[in-house]
Short mmCIF file of N, CA and C in Angstrom, two decimals:
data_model
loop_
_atom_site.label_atom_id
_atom_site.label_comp_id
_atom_site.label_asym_id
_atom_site.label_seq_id
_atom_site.Cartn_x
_atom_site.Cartn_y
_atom_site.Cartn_z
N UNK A 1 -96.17 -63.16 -11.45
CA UNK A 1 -97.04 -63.80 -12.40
C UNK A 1 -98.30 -64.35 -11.77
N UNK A 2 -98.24 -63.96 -10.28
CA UNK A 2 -99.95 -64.92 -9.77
C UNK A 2 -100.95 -63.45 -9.27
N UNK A 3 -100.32 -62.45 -10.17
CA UNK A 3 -101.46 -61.04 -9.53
C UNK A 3 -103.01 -61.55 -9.39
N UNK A 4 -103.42 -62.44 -10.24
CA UNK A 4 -105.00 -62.66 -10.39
C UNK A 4 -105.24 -64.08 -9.54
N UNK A 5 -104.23 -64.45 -8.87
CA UNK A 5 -104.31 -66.05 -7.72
C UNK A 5 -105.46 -65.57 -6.41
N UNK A 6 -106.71 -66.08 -6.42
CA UNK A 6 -107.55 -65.80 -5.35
C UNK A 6 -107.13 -66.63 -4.27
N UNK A 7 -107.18 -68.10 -4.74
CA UNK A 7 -107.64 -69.00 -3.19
C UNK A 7 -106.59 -70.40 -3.96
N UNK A 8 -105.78 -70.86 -3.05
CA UNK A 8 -105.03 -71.86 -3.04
C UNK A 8 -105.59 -73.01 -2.23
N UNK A 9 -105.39 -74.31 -2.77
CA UNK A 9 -105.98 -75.14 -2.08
C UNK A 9 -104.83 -76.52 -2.37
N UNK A 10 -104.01 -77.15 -1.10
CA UNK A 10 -102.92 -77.63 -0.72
C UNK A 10 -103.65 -79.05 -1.17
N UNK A 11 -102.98 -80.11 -1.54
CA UNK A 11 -103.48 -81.48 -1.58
C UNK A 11 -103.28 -81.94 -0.49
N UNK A 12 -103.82 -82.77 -0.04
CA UNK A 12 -103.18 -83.68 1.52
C UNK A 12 -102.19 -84.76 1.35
N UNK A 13 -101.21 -84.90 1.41
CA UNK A 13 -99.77 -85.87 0.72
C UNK A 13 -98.91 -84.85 0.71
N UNK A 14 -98.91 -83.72 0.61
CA UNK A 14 -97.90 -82.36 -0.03
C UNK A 14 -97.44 -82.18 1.29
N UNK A 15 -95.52 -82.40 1.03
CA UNK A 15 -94.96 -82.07 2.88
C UNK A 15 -94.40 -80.68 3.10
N UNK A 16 -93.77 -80.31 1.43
CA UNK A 16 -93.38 -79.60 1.45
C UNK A 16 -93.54 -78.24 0.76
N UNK A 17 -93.69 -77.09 1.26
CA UNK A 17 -94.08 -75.56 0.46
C UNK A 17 -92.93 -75.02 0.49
N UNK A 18 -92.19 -74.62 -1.16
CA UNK A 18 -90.88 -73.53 -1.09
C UNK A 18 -90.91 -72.04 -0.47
N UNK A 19 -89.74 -71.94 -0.46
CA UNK A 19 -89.37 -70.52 -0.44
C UNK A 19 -89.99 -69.47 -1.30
N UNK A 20 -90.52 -68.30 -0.86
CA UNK A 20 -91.45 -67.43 -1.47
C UNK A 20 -92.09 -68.22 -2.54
N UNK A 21 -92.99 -69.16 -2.43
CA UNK A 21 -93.66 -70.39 -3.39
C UNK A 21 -95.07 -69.66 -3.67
N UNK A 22 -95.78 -68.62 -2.98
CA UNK A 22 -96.54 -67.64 -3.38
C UNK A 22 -96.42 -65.72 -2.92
N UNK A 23 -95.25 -65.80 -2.87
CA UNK A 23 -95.12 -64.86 -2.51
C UNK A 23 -94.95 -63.39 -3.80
N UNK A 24 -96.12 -62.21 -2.98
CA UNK A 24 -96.43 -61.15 -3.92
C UNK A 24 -97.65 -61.75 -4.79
N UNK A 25 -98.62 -63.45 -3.96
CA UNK A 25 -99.33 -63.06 -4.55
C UNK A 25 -100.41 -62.32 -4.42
N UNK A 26 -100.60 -61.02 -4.31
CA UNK A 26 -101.30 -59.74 -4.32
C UNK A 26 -102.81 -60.10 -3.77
N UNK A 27 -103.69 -61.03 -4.37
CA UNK A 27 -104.81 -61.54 -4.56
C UNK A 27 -105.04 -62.66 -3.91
N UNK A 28 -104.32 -63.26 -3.27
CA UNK A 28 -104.40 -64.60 -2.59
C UNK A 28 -105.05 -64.28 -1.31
N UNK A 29 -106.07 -64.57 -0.76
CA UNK A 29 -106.78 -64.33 0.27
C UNK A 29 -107.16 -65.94 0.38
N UNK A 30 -107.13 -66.57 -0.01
CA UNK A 30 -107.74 -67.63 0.78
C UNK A 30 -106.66 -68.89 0.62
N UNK A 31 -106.23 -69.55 1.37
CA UNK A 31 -105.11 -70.88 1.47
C UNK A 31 -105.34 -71.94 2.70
N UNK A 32 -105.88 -73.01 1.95
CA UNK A 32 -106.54 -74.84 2.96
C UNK A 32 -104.60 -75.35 2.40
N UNK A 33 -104.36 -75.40 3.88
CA UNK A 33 -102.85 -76.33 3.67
C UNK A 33 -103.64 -77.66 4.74
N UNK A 34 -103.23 -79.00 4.31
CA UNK A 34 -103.45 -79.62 5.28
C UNK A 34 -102.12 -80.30 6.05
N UNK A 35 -102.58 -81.07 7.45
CA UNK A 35 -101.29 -81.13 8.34
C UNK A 35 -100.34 -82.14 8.00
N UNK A 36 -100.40 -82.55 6.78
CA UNK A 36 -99.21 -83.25 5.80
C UNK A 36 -97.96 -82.53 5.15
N UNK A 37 -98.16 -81.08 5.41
CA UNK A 37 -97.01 -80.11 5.35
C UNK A 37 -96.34 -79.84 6.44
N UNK A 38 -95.10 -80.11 6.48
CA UNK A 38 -94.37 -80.31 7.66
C UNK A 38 -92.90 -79.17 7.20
N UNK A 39 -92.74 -78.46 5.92
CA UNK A 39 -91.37 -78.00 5.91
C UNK A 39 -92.50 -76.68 4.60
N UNK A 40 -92.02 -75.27 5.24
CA UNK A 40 -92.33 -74.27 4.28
C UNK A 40 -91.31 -73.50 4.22
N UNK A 41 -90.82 -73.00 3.08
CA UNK A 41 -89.75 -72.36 2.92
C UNK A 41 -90.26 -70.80 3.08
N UNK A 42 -88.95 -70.07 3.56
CA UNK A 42 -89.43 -68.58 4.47
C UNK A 42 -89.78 -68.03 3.02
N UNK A 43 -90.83 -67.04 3.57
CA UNK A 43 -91.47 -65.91 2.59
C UNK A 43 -92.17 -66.41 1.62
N UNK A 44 -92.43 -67.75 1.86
CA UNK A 44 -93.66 -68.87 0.53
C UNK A 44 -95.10 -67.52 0.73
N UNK A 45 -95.20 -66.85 1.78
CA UNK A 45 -96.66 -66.18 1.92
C UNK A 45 -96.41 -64.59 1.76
N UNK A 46 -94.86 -64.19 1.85
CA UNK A 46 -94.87 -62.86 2.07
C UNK A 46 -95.89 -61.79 0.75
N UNK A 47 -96.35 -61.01 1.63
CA UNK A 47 -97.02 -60.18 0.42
C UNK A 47 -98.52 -60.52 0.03
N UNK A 48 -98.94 -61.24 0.94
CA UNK A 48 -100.33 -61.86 0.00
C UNK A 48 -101.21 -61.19 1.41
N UNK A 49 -102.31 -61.15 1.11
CA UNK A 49 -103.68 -60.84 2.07
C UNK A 49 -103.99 -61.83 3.05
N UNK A 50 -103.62 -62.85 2.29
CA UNK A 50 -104.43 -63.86 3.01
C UNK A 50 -102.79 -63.91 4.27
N UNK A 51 -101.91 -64.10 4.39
CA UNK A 51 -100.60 -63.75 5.49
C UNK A 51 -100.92 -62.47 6.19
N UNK A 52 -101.24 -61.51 5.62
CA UNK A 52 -101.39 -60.42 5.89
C UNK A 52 -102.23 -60.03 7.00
N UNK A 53 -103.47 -60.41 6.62
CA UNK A 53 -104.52 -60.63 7.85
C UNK A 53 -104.76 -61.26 8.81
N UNK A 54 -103.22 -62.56 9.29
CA UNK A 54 -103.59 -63.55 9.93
C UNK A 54 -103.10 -62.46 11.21
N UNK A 55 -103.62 -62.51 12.47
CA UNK A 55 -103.31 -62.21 13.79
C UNK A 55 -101.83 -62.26 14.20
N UNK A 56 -101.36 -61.79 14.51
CA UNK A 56 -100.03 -60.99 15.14
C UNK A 56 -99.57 -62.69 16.09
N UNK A 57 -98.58 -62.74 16.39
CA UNK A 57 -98.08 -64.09 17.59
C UNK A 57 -97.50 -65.32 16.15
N UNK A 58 -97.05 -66.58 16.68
CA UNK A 58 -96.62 -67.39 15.81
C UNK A 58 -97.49 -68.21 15.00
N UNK A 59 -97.57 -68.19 13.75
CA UNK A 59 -98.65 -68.49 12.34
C UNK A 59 -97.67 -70.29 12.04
N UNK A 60 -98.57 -71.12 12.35
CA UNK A 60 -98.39 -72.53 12.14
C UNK A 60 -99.16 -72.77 10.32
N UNK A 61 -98.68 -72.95 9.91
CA UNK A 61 -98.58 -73.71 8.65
C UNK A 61 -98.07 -75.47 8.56
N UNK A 62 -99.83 -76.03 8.38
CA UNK A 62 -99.15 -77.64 8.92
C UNK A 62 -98.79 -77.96 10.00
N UNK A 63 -97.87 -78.81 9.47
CA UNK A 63 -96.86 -79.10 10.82
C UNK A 63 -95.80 -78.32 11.52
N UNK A 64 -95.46 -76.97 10.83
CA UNK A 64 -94.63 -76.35 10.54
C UNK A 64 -94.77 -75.13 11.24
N UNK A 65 -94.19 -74.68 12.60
CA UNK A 65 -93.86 -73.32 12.68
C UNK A 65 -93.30 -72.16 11.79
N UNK A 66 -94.14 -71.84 10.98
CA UNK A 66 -93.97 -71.17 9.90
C UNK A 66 -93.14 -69.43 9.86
N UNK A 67 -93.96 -68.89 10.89
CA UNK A 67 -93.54 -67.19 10.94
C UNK A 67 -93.77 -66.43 12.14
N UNK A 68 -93.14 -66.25 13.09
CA UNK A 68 -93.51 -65.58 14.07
C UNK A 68 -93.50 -63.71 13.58
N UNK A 69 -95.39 -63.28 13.61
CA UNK A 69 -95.41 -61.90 12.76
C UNK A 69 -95.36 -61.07 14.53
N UNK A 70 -94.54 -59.93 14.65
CA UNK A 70 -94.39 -58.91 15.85
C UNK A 70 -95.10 -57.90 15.84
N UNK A 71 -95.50 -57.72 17.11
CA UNK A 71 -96.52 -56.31 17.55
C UNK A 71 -95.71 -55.39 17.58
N UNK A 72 -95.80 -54.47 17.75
CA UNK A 72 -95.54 -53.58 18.33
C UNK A 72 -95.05 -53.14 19.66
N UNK A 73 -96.47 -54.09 20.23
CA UNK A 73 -96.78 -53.85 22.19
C UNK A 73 -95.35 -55.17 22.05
N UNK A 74 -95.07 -56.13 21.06
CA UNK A 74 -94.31 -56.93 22.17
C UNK A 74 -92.87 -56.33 22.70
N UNK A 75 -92.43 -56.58 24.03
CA UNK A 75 -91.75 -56.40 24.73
C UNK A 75 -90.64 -57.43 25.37
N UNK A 76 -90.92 -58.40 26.31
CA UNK A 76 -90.24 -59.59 26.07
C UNK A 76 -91.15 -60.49 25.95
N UNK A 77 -91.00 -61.51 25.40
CA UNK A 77 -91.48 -62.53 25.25
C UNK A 77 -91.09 -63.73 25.43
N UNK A 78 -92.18 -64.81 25.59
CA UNK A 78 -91.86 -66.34 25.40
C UNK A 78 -92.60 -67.66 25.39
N UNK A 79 -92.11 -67.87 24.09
CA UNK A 79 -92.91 -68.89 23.18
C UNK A 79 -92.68 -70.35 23.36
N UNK A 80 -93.97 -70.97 23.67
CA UNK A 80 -93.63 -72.25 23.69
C UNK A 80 -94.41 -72.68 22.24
N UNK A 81 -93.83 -73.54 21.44
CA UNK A 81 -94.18 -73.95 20.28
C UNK A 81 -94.97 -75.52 21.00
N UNK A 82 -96.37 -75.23 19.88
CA UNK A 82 -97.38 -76.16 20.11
C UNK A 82 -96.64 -77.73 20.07
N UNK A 83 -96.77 -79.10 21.09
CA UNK A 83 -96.78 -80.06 20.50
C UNK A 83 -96.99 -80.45 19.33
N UNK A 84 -96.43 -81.18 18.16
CA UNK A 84 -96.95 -82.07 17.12
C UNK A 84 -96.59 -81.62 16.17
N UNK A 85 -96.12 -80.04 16.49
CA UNK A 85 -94.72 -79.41 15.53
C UNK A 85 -93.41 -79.78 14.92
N UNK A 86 -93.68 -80.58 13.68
CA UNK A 86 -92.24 -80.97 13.15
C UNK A 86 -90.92 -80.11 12.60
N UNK A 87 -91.56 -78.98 12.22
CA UNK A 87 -89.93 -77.81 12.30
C UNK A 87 -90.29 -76.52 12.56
N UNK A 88 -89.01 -75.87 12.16
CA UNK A 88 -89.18 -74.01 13.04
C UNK A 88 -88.80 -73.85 11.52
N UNK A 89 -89.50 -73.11 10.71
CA UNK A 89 -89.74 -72.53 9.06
C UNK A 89 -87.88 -72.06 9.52
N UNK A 90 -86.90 -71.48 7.71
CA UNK A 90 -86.43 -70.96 7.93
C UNK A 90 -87.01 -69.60 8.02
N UNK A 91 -86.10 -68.57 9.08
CA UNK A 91 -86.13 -67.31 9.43
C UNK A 91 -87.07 -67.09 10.35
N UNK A 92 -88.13 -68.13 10.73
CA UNK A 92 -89.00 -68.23 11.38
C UNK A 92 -89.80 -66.89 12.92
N UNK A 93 -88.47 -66.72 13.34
CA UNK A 93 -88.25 -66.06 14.16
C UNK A 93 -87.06 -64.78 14.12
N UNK A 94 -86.43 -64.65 13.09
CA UNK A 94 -85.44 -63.70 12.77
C UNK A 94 -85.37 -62.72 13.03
N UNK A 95 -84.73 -61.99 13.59
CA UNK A 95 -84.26 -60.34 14.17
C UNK A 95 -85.68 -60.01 15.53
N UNK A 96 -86.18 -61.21 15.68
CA UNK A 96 -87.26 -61.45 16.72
C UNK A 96 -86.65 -60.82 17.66
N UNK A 97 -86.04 -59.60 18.33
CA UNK A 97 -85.12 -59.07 19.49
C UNK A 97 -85.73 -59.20 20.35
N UNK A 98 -87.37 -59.24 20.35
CA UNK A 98 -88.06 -59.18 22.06
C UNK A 98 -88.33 -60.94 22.51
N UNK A 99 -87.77 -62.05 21.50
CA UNK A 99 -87.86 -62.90 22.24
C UNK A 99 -86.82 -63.46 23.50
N UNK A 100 -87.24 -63.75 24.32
CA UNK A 100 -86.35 -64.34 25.55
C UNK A 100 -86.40 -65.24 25.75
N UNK A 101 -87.36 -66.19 25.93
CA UNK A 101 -87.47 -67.83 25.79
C UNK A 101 -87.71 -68.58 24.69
N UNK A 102 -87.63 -70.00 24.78
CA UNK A 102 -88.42 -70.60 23.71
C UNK A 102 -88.29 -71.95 23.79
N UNK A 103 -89.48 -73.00 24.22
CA UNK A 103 -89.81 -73.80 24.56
C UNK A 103 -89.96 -74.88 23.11
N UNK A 104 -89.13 -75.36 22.64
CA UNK A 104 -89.13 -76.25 21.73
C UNK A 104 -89.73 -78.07 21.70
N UNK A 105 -90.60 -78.20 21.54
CA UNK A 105 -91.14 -79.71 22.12
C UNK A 105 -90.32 -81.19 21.18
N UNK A 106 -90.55 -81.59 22.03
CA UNK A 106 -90.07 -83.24 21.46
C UNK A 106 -89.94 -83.65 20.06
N UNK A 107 -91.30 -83.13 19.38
CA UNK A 107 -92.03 -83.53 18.43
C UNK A 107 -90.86 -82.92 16.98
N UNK A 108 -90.18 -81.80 17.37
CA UNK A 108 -90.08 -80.79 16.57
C UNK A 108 -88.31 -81.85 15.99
N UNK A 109 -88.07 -82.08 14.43
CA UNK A 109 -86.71 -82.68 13.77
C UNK A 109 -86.27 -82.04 13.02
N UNK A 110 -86.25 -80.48 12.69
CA UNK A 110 -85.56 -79.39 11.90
C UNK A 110 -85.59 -78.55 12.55
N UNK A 111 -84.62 -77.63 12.71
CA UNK A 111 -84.81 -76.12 13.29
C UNK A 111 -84.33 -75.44 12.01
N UNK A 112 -84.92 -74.75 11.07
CA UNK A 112 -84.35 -74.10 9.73
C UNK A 112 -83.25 -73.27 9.44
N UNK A 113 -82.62 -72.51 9.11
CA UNK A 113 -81.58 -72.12 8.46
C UNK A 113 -82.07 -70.88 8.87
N UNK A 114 -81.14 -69.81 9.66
CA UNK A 114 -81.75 -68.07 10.38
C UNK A 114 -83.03 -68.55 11.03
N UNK A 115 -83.38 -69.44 11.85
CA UNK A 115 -84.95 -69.56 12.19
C UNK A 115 -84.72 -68.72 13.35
N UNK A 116 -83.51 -68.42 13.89
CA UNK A 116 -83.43 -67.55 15.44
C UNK A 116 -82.48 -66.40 15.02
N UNK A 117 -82.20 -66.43 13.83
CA UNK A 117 -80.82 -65.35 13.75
C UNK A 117 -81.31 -63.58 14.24
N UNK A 118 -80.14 -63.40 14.98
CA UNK A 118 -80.38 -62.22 15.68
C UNK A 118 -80.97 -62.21 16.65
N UNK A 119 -81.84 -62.62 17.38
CA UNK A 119 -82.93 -63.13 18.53
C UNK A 119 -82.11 -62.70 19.51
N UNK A 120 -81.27 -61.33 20.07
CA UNK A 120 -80.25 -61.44 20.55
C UNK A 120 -80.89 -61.05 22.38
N UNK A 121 -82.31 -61.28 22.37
CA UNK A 121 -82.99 -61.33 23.62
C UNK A 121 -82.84 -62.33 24.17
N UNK A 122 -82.59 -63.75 23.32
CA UNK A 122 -82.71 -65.11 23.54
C UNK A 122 -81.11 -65.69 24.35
N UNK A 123 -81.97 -65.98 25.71
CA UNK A 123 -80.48 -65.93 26.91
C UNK A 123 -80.20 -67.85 27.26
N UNK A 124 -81.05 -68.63 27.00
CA UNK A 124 -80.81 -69.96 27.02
C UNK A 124 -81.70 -71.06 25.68
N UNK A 125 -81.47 -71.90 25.74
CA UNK A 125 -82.37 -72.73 24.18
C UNK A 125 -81.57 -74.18 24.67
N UNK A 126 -82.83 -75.22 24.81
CA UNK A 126 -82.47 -76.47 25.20
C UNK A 126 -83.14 -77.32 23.38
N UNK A 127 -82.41 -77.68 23.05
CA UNK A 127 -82.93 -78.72 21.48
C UNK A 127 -83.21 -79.99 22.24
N UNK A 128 -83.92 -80.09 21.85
CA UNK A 128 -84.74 -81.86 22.50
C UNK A 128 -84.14 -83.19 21.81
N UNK A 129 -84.19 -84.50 22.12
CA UNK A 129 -83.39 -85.35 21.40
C UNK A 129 -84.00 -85.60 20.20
N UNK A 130 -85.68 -85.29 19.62
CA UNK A 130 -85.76 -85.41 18.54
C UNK A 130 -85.45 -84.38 17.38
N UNK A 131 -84.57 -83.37 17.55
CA UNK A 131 -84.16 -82.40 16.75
C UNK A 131 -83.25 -83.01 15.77
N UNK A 132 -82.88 -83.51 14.47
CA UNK A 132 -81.66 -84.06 13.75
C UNK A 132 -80.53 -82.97 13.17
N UNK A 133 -81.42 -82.06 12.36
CA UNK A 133 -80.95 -80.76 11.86
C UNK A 133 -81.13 -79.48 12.47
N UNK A 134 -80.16 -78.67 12.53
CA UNK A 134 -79.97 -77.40 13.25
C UNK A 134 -79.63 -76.76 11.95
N UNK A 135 -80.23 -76.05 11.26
CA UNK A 135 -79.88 -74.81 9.59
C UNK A 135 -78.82 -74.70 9.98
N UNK A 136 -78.34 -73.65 9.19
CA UNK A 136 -77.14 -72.73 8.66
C UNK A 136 -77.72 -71.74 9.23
N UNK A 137 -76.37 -70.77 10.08
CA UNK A 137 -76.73 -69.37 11.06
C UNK A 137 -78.42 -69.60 11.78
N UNK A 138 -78.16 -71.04 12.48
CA UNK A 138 -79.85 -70.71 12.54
C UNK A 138 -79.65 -69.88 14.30
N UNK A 139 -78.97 -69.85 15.11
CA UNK A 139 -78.66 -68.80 16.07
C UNK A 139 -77.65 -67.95 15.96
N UNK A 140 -77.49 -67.23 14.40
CA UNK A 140 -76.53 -66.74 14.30
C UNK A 140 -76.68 -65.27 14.94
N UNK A 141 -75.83 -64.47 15.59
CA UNK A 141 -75.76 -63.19 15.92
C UNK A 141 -76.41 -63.38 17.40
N UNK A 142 -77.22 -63.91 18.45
CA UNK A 142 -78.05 -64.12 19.16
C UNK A 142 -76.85 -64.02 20.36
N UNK A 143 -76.44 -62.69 20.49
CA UNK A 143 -75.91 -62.60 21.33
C UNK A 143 -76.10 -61.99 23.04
N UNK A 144 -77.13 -62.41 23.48
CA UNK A 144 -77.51 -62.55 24.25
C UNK A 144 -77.25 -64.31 24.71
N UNK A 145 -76.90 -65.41 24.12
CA UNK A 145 -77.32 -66.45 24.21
C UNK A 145 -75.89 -67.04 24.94
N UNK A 146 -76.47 -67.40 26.22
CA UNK A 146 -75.34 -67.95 27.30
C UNK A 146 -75.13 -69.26 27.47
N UNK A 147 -76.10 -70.01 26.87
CA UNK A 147 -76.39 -71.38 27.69
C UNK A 147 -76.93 -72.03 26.55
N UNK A 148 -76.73 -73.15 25.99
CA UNK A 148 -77.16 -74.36 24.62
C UNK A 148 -77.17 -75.69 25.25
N UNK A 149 -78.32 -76.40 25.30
CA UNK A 149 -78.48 -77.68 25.49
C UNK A 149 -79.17 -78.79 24.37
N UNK A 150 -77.79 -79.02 24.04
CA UNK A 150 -77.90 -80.11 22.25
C UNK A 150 -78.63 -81.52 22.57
N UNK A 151 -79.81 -81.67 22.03
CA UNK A 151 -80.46 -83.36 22.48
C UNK A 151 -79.37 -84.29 21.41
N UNK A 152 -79.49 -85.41 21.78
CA UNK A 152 -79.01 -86.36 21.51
C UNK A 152 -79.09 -86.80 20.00
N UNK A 153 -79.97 -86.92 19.05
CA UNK A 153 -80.41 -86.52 18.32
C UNK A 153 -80.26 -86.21 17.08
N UNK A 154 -79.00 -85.12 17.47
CA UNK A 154 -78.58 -84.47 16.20
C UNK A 154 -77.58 -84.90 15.32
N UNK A 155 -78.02 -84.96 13.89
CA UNK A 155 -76.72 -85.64 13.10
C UNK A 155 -76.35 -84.51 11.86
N UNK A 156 -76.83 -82.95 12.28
CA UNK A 156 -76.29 -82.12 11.43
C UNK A 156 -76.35 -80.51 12.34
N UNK A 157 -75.41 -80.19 12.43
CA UNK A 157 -74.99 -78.58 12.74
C UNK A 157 -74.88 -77.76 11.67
N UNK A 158 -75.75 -77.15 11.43
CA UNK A 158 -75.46 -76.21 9.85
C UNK A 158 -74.02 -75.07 10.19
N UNK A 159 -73.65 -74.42 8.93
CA UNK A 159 -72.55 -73.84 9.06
C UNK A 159 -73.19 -72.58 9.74
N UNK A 160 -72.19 -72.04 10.41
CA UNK A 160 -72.18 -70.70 11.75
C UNK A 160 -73.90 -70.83 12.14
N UNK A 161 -73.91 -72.11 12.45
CA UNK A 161 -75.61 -71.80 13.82
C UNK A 161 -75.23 -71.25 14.80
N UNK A 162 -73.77 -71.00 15.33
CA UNK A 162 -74.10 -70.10 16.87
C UNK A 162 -73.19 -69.58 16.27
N UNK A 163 -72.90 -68.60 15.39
CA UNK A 163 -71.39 -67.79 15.29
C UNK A 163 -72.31 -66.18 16.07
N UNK A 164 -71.09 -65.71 16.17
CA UNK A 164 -71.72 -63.96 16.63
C UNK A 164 -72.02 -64.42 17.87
N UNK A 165 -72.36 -65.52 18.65
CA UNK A 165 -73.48 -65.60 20.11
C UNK A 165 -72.06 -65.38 20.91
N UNK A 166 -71.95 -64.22 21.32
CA UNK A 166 -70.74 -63.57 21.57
C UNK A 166 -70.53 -64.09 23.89
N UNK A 167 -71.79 -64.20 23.85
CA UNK A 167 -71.96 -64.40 25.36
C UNK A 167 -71.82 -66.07 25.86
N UNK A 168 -71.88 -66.92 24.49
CA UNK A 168 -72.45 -68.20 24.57
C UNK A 168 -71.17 -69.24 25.25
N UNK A 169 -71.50 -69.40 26.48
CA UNK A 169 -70.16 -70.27 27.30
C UNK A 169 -70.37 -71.48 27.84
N UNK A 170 -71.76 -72.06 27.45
CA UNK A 170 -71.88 -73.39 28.10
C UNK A 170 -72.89 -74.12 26.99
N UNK A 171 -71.94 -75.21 26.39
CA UNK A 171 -73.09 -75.85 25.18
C UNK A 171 -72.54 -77.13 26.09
N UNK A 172 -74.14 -78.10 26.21
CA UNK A 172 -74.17 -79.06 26.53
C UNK A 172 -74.57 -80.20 25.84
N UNK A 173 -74.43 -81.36 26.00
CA UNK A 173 -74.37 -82.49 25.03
C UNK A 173 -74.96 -83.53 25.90
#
């Protein structure tokens, strides 16, 4: 219903953007979010021009690590997410296979729901003590993943965040 949506323009107070919340809109080329959005639900952009055209590597929305979009050329990789980042979008990073690291900062108190699922390049992941919530399957399948270091922090484990991490033998606390 938004085929004819040109240009979106975010209020500043607004924390949160849903799940596919413009997504397919066809015509959307232009979107001002300001850094009062801190939580976007996966695929709020899928399908639109204005997502479409943004440069390849990880697309920050707000506060919000929103979508890590993949090259082609990538091979392994590893991402350190900017300071001042309050969550990892869900799916954020999903079936991401060429990632291997990932540098999560202080700043960051959600990791979303599939934000790593499948990532099965991903061989260690330290959560910092300001992390509270860990999604649902958010390292699900990531079987490559040997080593988990839980910050202090946390007062929710979503259901199967490490199920499938078939290699995973040392979670620390």
């Amino acid at each position: 219903g938004c085929v004819e949506l040109a240009s979106v323009t975010i209020p500043e107070g607004v924390t949160n953007i849903g799940a596919e919340a413009f997504s397919g809109c066809v015509a959307l080329a232009s979107v001002t979010i300001p850094d009062s959005v801190s939580l976007v639900g996966s695929g709020a952009f899928k399908s639109t021009p204005w997502f479409n055209n943004l440069p390849n590597g990880l697309i920050y929305i707000g506060k919000a690590a929103y979508q890590y979009k993949m090259s082609t050329e990538d091979d392994s990789i590893s991402i350190a997410i900017k300071d001042g980042t309050l969550s990892i979008s869900n799916s954020a990073f999903s079936s991401c296979t060429s990632l291997a690291e990932i540098v999560i900062p202080n700043s960051v108190t959600i990791i979303g729901g599939s934000s790593f699922k499948n990532c099965y390049g991903l061989t260690k992941v330290t959560i910092p003590d300001s992390v509270t919530i860990i999604g649902d399957d958010a390292f699900y399948g990531c079987s490559g993943l040997t080593s988990v270091t839980l910050g202090k922090g946390l007062s929710k484990i979503g259901w199967s965040a490490f199920a499938n991490c078939s290699y995973l033998t040392s979670v620390t606390i």
